[in-house]
Coordinates of C-alpha atoms and ligand atoms in Angstrom, one line a residue:
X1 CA 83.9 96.4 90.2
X2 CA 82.7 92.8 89.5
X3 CA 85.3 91.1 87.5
X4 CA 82.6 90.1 85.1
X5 CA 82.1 93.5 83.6
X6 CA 86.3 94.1 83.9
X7 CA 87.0 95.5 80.4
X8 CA 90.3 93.2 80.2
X9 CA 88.9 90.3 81.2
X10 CA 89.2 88.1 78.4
X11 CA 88.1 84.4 78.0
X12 CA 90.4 83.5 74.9
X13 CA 93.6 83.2 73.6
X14 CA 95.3 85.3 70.9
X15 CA 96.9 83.6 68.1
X16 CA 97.8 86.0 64.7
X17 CA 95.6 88.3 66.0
X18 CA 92.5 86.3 66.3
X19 CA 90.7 85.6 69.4
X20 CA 90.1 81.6 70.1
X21 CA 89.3 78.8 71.8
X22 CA 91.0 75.8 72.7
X23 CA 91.1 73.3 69.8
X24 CA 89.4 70.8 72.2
X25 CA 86.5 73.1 73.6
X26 CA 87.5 72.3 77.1
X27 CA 88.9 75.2 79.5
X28 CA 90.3 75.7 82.7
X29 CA 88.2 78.0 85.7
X30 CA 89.9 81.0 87.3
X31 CA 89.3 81.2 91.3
X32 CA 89.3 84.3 93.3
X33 CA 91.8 83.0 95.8
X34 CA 90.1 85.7 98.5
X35 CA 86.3 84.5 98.1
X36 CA 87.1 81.1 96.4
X37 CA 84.7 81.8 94.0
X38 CA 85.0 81.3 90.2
X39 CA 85.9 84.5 88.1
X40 CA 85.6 82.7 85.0
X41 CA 87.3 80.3 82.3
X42 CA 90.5 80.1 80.2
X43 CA 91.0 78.1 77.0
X44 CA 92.7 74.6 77.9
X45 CA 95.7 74.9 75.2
X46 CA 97.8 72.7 74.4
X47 CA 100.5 71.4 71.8
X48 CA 98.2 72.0 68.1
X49 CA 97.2 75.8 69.3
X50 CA 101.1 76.6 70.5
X51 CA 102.7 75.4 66.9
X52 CA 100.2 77.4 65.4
X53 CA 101.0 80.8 68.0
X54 CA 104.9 79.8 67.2
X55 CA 103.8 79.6 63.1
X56 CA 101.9 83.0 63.4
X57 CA 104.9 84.7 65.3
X58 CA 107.2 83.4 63.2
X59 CA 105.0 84.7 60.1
X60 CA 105.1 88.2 62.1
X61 CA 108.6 88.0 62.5
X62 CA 109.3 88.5 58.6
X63 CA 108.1 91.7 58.3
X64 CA 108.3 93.1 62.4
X65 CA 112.6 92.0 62.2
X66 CA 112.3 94.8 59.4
X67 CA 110.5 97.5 61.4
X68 CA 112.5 100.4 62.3
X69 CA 113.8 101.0 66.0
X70 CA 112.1 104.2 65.9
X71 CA 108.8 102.8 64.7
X72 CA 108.8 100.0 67.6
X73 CA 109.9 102.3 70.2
X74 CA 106.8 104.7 69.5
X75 CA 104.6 101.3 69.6
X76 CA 106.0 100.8 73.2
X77 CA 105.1 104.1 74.1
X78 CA 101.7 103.4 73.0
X79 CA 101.7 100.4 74.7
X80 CA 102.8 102.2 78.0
X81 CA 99.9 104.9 77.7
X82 CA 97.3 102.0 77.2
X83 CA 98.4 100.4 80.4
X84 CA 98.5 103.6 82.4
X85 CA 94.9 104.9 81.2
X86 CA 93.7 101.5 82.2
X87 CA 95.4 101.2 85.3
X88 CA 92.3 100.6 87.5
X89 CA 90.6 98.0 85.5
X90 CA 94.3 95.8 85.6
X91 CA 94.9 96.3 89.4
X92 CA 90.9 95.3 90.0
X93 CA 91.3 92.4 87.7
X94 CA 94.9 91.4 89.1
X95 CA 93.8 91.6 92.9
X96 CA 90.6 89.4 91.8
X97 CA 92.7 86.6 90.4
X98 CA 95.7 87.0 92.4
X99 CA 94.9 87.9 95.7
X100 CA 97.4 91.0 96.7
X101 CA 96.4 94.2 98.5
X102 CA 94.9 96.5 95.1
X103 CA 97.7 99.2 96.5
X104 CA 100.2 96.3 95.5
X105 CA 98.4 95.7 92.1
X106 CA 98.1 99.8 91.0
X107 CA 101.8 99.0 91.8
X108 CA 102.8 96.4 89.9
X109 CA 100.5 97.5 87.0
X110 CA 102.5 101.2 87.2
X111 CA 105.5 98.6 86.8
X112 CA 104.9 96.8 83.7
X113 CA 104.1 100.3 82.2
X114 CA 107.4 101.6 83.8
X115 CA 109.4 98.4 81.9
X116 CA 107.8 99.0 78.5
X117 CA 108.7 103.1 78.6
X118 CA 112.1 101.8 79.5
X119 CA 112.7 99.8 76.5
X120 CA 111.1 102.0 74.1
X121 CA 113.5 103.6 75.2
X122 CA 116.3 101.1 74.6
X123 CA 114.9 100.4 72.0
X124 CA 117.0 103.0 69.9
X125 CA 120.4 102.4 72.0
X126 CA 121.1 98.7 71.1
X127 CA 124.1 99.9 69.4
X128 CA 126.8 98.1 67.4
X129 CA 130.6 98.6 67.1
X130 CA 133.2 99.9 64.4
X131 CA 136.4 98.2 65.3
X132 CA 139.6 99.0 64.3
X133 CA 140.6 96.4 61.7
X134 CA 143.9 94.6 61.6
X135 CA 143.6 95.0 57.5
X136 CA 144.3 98.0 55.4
X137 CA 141.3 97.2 53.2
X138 CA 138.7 95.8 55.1
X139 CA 136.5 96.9 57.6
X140 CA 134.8 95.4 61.1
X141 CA 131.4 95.8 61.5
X142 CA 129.7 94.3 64.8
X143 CA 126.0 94.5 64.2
X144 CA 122.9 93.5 66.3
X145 CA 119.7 92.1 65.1
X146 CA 116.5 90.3 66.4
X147 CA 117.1 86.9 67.6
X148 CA 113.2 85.7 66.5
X149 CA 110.7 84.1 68.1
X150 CA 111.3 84.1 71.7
X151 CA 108.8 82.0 74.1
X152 CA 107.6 83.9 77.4
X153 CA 106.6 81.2 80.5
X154 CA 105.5 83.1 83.8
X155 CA 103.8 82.6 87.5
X156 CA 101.5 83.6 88.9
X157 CA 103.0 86.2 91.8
X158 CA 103.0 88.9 89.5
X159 CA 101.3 88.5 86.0
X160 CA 101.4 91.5 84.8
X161 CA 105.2 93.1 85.5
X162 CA 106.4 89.9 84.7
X163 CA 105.7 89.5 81.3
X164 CA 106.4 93.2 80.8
X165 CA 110.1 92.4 81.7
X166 CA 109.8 90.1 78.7
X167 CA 107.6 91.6 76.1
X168 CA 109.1 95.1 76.7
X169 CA 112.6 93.8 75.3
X170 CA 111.2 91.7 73.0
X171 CA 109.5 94.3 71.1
X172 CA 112.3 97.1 71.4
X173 CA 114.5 94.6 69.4
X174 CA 112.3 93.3 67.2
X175 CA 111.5 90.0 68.3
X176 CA 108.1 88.4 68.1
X177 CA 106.5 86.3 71.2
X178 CA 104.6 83.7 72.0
X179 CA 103.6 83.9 75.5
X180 CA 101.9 81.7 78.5
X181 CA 100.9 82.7 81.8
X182 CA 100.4 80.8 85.1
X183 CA 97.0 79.1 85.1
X184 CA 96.3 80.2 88.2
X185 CA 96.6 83.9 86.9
X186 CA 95.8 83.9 83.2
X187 CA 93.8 86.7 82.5
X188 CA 96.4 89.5 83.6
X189 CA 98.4 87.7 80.9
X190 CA 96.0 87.9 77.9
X191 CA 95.7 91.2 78.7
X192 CA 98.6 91.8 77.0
X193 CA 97.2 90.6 74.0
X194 CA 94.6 93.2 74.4
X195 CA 96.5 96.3 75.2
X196 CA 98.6 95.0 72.1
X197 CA 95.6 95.7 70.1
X198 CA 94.8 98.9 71.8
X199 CA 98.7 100.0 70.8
X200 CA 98.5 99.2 67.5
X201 CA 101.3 96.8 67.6
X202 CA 101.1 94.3 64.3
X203 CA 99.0 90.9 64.9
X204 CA 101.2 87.4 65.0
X205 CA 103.7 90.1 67.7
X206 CA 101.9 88.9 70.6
X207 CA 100.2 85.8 70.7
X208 CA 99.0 84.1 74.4
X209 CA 98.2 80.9 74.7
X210 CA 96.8 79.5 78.3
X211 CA 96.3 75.6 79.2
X212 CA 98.5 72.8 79.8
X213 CA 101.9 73.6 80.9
X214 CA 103.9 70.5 80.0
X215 CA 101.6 70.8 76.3
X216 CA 102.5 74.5 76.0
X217 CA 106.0 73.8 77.0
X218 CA 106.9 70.4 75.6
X219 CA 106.1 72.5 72.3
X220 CA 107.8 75.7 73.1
X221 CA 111.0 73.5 73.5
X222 CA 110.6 71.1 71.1
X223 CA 110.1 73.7 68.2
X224 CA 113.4 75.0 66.6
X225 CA 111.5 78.4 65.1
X226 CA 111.6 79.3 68.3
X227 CA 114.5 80.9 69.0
X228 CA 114.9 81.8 72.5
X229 CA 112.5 81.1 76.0
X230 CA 112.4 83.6 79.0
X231 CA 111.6 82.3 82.0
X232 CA 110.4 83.0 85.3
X233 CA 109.0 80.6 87.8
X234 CA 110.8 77.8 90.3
X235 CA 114.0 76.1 90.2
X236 CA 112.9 73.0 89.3
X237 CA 111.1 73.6 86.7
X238 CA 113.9 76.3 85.2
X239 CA 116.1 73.2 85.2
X240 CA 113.6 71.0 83.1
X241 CA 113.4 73.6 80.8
X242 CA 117.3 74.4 80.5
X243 CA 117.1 70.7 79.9
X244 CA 114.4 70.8 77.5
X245 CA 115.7 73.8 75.4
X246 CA 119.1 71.6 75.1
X247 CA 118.0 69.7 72.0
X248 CA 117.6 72.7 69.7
X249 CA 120.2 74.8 71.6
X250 CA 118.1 77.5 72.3
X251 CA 118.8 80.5 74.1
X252 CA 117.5 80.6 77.7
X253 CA 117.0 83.6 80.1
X254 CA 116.1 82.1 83.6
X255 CA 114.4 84.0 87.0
X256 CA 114.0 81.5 89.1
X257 CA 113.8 80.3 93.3
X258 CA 115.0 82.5 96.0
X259 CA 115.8 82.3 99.5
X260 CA 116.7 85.8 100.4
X261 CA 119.2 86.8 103.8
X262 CA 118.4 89.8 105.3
X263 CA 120.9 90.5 108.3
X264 CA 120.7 92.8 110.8
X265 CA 124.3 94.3 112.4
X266 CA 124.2 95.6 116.0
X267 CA 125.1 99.1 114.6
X268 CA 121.9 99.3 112.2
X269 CA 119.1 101.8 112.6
X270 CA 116.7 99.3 114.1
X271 CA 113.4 101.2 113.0
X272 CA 114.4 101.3 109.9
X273 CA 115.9 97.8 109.2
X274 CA 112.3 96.6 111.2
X275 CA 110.3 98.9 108.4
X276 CA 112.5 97.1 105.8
X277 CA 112.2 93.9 106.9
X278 CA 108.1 94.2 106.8
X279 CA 108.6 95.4 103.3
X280 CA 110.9 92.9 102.1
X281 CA 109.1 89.7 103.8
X282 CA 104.7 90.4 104.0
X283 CA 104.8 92.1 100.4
X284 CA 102.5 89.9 98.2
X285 CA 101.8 87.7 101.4
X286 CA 105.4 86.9 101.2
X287 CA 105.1 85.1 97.4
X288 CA 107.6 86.8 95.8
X289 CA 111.0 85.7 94.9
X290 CA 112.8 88.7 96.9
X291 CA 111.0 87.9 99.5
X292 CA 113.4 87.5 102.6
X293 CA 113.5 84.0 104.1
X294 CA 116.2 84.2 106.7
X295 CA 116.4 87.2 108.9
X296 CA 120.4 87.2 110.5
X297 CA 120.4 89.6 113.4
X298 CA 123.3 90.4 115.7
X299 CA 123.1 88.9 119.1
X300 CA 123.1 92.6 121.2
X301 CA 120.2 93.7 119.3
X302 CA 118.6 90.3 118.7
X303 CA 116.0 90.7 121.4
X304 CA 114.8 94.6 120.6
X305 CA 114.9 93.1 117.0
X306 CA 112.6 90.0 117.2
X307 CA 110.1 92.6 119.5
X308 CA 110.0 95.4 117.4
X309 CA 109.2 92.9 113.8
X310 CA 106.9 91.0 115.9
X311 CA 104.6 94.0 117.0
X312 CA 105.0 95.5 113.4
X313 CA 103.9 92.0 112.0
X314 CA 100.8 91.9 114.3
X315 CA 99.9 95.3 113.1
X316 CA 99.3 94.2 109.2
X317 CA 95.5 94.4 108.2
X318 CA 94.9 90.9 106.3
X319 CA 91.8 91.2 104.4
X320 CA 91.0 90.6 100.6
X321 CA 93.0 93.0 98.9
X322 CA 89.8 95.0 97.2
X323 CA 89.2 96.2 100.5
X324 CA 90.4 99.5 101.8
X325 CA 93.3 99.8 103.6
X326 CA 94.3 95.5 103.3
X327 CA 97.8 95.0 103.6
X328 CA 97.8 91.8 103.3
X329 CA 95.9 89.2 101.0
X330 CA 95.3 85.4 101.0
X331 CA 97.7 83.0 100.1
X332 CA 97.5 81.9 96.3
X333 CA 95.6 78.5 97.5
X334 CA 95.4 76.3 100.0
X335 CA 98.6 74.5 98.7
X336 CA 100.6 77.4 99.7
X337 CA 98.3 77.1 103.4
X338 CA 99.7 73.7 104.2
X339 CA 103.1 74.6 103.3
X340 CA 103.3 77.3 105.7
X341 CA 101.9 75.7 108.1
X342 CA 104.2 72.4 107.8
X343 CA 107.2 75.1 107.7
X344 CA 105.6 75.9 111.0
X345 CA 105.4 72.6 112.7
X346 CA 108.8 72.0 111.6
X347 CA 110.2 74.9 113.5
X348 CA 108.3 74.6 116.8
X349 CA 109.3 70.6 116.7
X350 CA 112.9 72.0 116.6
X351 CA 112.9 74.9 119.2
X352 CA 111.4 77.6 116.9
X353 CA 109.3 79.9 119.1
X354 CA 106.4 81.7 117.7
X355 CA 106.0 85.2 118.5
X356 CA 103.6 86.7 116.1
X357 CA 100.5 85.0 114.1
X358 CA 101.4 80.8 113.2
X359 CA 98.0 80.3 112.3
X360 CA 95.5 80.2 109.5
X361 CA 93.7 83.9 110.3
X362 CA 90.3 84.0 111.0
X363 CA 88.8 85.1 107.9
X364 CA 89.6 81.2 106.8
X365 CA 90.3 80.1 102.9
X366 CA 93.5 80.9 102.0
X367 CA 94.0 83.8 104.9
X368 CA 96.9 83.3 107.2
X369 CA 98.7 85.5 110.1
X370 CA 101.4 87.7 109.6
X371 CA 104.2 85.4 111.5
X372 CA 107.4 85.4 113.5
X373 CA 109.7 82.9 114.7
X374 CA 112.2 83.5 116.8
X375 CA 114.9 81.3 118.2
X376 CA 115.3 79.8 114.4
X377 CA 117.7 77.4 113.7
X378 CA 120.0 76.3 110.6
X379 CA 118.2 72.5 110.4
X380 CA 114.7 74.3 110.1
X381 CA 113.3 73.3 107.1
X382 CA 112.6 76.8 106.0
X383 CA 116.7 77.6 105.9
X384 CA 117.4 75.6 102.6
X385 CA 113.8 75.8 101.0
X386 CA 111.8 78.9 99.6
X387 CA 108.5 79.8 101.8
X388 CA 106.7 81.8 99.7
X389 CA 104.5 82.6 102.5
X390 CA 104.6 84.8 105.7
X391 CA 107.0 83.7 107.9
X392 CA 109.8 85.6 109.4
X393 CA 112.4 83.4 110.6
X394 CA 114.4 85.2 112.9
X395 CA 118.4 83.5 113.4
X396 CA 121.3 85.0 115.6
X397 CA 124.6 85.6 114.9
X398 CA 127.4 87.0 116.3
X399 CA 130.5 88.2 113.5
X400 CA 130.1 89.8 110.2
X401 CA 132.1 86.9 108.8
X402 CA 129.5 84.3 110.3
X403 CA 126.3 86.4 109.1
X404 CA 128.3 86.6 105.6
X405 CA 129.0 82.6 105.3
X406 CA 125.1 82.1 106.5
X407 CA 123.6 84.4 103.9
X408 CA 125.9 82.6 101.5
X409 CA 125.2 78.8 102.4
X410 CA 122.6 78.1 99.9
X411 CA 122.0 77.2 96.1
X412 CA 120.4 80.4 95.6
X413 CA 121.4 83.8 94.8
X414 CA 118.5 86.3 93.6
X415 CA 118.4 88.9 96.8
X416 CA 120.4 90.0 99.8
X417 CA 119.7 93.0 101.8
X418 CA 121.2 94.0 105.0
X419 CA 121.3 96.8 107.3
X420 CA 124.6 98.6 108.7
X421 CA 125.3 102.2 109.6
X422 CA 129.3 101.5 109.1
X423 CA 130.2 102.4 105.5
X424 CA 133.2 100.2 105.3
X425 CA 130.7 97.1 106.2
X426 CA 128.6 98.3 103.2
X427 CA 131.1 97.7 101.0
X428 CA 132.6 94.3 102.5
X429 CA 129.5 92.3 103.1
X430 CA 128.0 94.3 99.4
X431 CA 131.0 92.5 98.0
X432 CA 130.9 89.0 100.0
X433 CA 127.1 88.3 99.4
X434 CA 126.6 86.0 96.5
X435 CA 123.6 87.8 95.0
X436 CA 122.6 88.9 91.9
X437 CA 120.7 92.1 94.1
X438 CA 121.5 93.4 97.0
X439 CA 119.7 96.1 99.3
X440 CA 122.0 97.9 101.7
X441 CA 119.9 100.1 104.1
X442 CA 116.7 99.0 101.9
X443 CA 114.2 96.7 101.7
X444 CA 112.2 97.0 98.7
X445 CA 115.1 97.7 95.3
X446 CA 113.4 96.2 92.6
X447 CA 113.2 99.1 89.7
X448 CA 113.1 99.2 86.0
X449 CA 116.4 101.2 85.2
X450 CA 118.4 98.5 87.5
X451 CA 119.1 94.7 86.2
X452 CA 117.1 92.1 88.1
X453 CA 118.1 88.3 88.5
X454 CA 120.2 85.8 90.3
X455 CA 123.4 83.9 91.0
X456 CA 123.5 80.5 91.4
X457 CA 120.6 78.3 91.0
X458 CA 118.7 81.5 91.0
X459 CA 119.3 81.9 87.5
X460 CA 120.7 82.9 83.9
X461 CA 120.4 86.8 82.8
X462 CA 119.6 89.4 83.3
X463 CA 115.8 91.6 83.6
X464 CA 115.4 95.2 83.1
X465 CA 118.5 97.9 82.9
X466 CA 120.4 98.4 79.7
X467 CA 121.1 95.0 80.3
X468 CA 117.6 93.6 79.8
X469 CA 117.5 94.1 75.9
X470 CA 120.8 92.3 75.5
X471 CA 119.2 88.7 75.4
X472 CA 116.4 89.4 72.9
X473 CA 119.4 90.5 70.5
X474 CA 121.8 88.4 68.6
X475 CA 125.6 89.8 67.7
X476 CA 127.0 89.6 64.0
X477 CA 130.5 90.2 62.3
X478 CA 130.3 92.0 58.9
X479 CA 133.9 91.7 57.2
X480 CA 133.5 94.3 54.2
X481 CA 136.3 93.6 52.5
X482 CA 138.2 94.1 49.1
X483 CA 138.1 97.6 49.5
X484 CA 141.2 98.3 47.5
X485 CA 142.7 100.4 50.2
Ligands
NAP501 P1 106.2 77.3 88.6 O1 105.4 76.2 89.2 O2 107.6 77.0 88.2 O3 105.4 77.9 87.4 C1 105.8 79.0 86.6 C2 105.2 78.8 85.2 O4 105.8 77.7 84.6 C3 103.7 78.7 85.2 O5 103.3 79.4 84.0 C4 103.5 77.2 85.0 O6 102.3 76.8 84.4 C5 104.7 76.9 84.1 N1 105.1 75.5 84.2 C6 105.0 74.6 85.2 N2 105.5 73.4 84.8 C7 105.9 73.5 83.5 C8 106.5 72.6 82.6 N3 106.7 71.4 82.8 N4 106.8 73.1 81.3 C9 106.5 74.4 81.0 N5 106.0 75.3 81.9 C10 105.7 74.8 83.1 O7 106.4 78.5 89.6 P2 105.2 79.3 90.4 O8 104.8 78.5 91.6 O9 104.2 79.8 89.5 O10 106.0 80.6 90.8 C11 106.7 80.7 92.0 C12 108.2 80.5 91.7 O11 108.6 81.5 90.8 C13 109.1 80.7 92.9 O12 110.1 79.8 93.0 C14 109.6 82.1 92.7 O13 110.8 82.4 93.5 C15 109.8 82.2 91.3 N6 109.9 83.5 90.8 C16 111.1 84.0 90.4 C17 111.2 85.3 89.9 C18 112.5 85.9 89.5 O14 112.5 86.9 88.8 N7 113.6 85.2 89.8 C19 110.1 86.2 89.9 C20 108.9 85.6 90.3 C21 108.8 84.3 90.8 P3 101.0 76.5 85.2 O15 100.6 77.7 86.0 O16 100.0 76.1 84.1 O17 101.4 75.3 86.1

């Protein structure tokens, strides 16, 4: 399917309900990061069109903060069925804009649908409490209510499931949103504006704005009807924003950088931990924040290891992801191309040795080769920073106390896996690692029942589980006194 005649893409964004167009005229083009070409235009937004998106969902707000849990978790279900009957059309168009393997985009599309059945779900369990009170004639009531208009920011490795981590809660407790997506990946973004019709959810709910991201956020921040902004996107700028978001105390939710261990012990089921360790690193070309960056492997297996994950690597079919059977697609742009490859040159310089791919692939663009380096080192530069790209470093260690301070020597803390066929290592190095997730025996843990988000300078709250509604909620007291008891 052309992404022309895709139903959800959509060339505008939604404020109150109404479909428009940047103030200014001017827009922004969309690339096809496998063919390079143009899939079309966005609206260049900026500060004017995100007050009025904030004043429409703040509008919204006055009457949706009085809808019944009931009512909004039917409008999530609703939601959830529009995605799933469209589930084609929003993996074609996410693979077009975004690059991954259209297996990986029916998959994260099945995910955003998965997070907005969960909270309609939760939606009817944010319960409050009856405490026991210390008088004889009053009584404690702990309530929870809508915090308001929250502000959504998100990137471009998945737009889809990310925003549904956001919108889902948001909606299950009554909060209105204004949301932007990554330029690079807008229209999976608007989409949500347009399922939100579909649904029947309330105009001024949902409102999506696209353009400048310093515009869009300097007013997000700056604007004290918003009342809380959800982020997901790099550490650096999660900590402008924290900084931002200080002047009108906001509340913040943060999912930011990772730089994920994934060790290897010499009593692990190698096949398996080599079948994990594909999943875990070439997954979205290796873009995605759970993405391993540091494979630790035990030095009696290191060998059979670095063989094994380098055949499996070699085995990948890159391609664009509309093709059949593509496992991998192209990096996001060419950007992302010459910081893999400087990772690269860093770690041959330094000893690294390559033993799968290192290369741009042969299809050119943005294509680049499954890769492993072995021999790696802790003053590679890929050790302390994020690759976001295909690259399997492969280090060697010898004691579970080593492989646990490695894992543990950085800023970050989103994901940790490891593999062990010892159960009383499960539990030590489960409870050593610093990490806000961690795999045991698995690669690939991210679900929608389970909360998602880091330690550290990974980040602030939490995503999904019971405990992804708790930030879209605020907690009040009610003393009722004078009861004459
Ligand atoms: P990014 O550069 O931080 O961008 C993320 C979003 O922030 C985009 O919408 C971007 O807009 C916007 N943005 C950029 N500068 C801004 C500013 N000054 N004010 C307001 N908004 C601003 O991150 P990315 O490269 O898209 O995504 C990759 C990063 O996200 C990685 O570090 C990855 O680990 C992290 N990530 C974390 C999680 C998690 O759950 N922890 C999940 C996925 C990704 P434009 O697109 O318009 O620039």
């Amino acid at each position: 399917m052309l992404a022309n005649s895709n139903a959800y893409l959509k060339e505008k964004n939604l404020i109150g309900g109404e479909w428009v167009d940047a103030d200014s005229g001017e827009t922004l083009s969309v690339n096809n990061p496998a063919t390079g070409e143009t899939i079309g235009t966005v609206p260049r937004s900026g500060k004017a069109e995100t007050a009025r998106a904030i004043d429409a969902a703040a509008q919204a707000f006055a009457t949706f903060r009085k809808t019944t849990a009931l009512e909004r978790s039917k409008m999530l279900r609703r939601l959830h069925d529009a995605i799933m009957d469209n589930q084609e059309a929003l993996a074609q168009l996410l693979t077009q804009e975004q690059g991954k393997s259209l297996f990986e985009a029916r998959g994260e599309v099945g995910m955003s649908a998965g997070y907005v059945l969960w909270f309609a779900e939760e939606a009817r369990r944010s319960y409050g409490d009856l405490v026991p009170s210390p008088w004889a004639d009053r009584r404690i009531m702990v309530t929870r209510q809508p915090v308001g208009v929250i502000a959504a920011i998100t990137p471009w490795n998945f737009p889809s499931s990310m925003l549904a981590r956001k919108i889902g809660p948001a909606i299950a407790a009554g909060c209105t949103s204004v949301v932007k997506p990554a330029s690079q990946t807008p229209y999976s973004g608007i989409a949500w504006g347009l399922l939100a019709e579909e649904a029947g959810i309330p105009p001024g709910v949902i409102n999506v704005v696209t353009g400048s991201a310093s515009e869009i956020g300097g007013e997000i921040t700056r604007n004290a009807k918003v009342k809380k902004v959800t982020f997901t996107g790099s550490t650096a700028v999660g900590k402008q924003l924290l900084k931002q978001c200080a002047g009108t105390v906001k509340k913040v939710s943060m999912e930011l950088g990772g730089n994920a261990p994934f060790i290897v012990f010499d009593d692990a089921d190698i096949d398996r931990a080599v079948e994990g360790a594909i999943a875990a690193k070439y997954r979205n070309s290796g873009q995605t924040c759970v993405c391993t960056n540091r494979f630790y492997v035990q030095s009696k297996i290191y060998n059979k290891f670095v063989d094994k994950l380098a055949a499996a690597a070699g085995e990948l079919k890159v391609g664009n992801g509309l093709e059949e059977g593509v496992q991998q697609g192209p990096l996001i742009d060419m950007k992302a191309v010459e910081t893999v490859e400087a990772m690269i040159a860093d770690a041959t310089k330094k000893g690294g040795k390559i033993v799968a791919g290192g290369k741009r692939h042969e299809l050119g663009g943005s294509f680049f080769e499954p890769t492993v380096i072995a021999n790696a080192k802790p003053r590679m530069k890929f050790t302390k920073e994020e690759i976001f790209g295909p690259i399997s470093p492969v280090y060697k260690f010898k004691t579970e106390e080593e492989a646990i301070d490695l894992a543990n020597n950085t800023e970050y803390g989103l994901a940790a896996y490891f593999y062990t066929r010892d159960l009383g290592r499960a539990f030590r190095v489960s409870e050593a690692l610093e990490y806000g997730l961690v795999g045991v025996n698995e690669g690939v843990i991210t679900t929608v029942e389970a909360p998602f988000g880091g330690f550290k300078e990974s980040g602030l709250g939490r995503e999904g589980g019971h405990q992804g509604i708790e930030d879209y909620l605020e907690t009040k007291y009610v003393c009722v006194g004078g009861l004459g008891m």
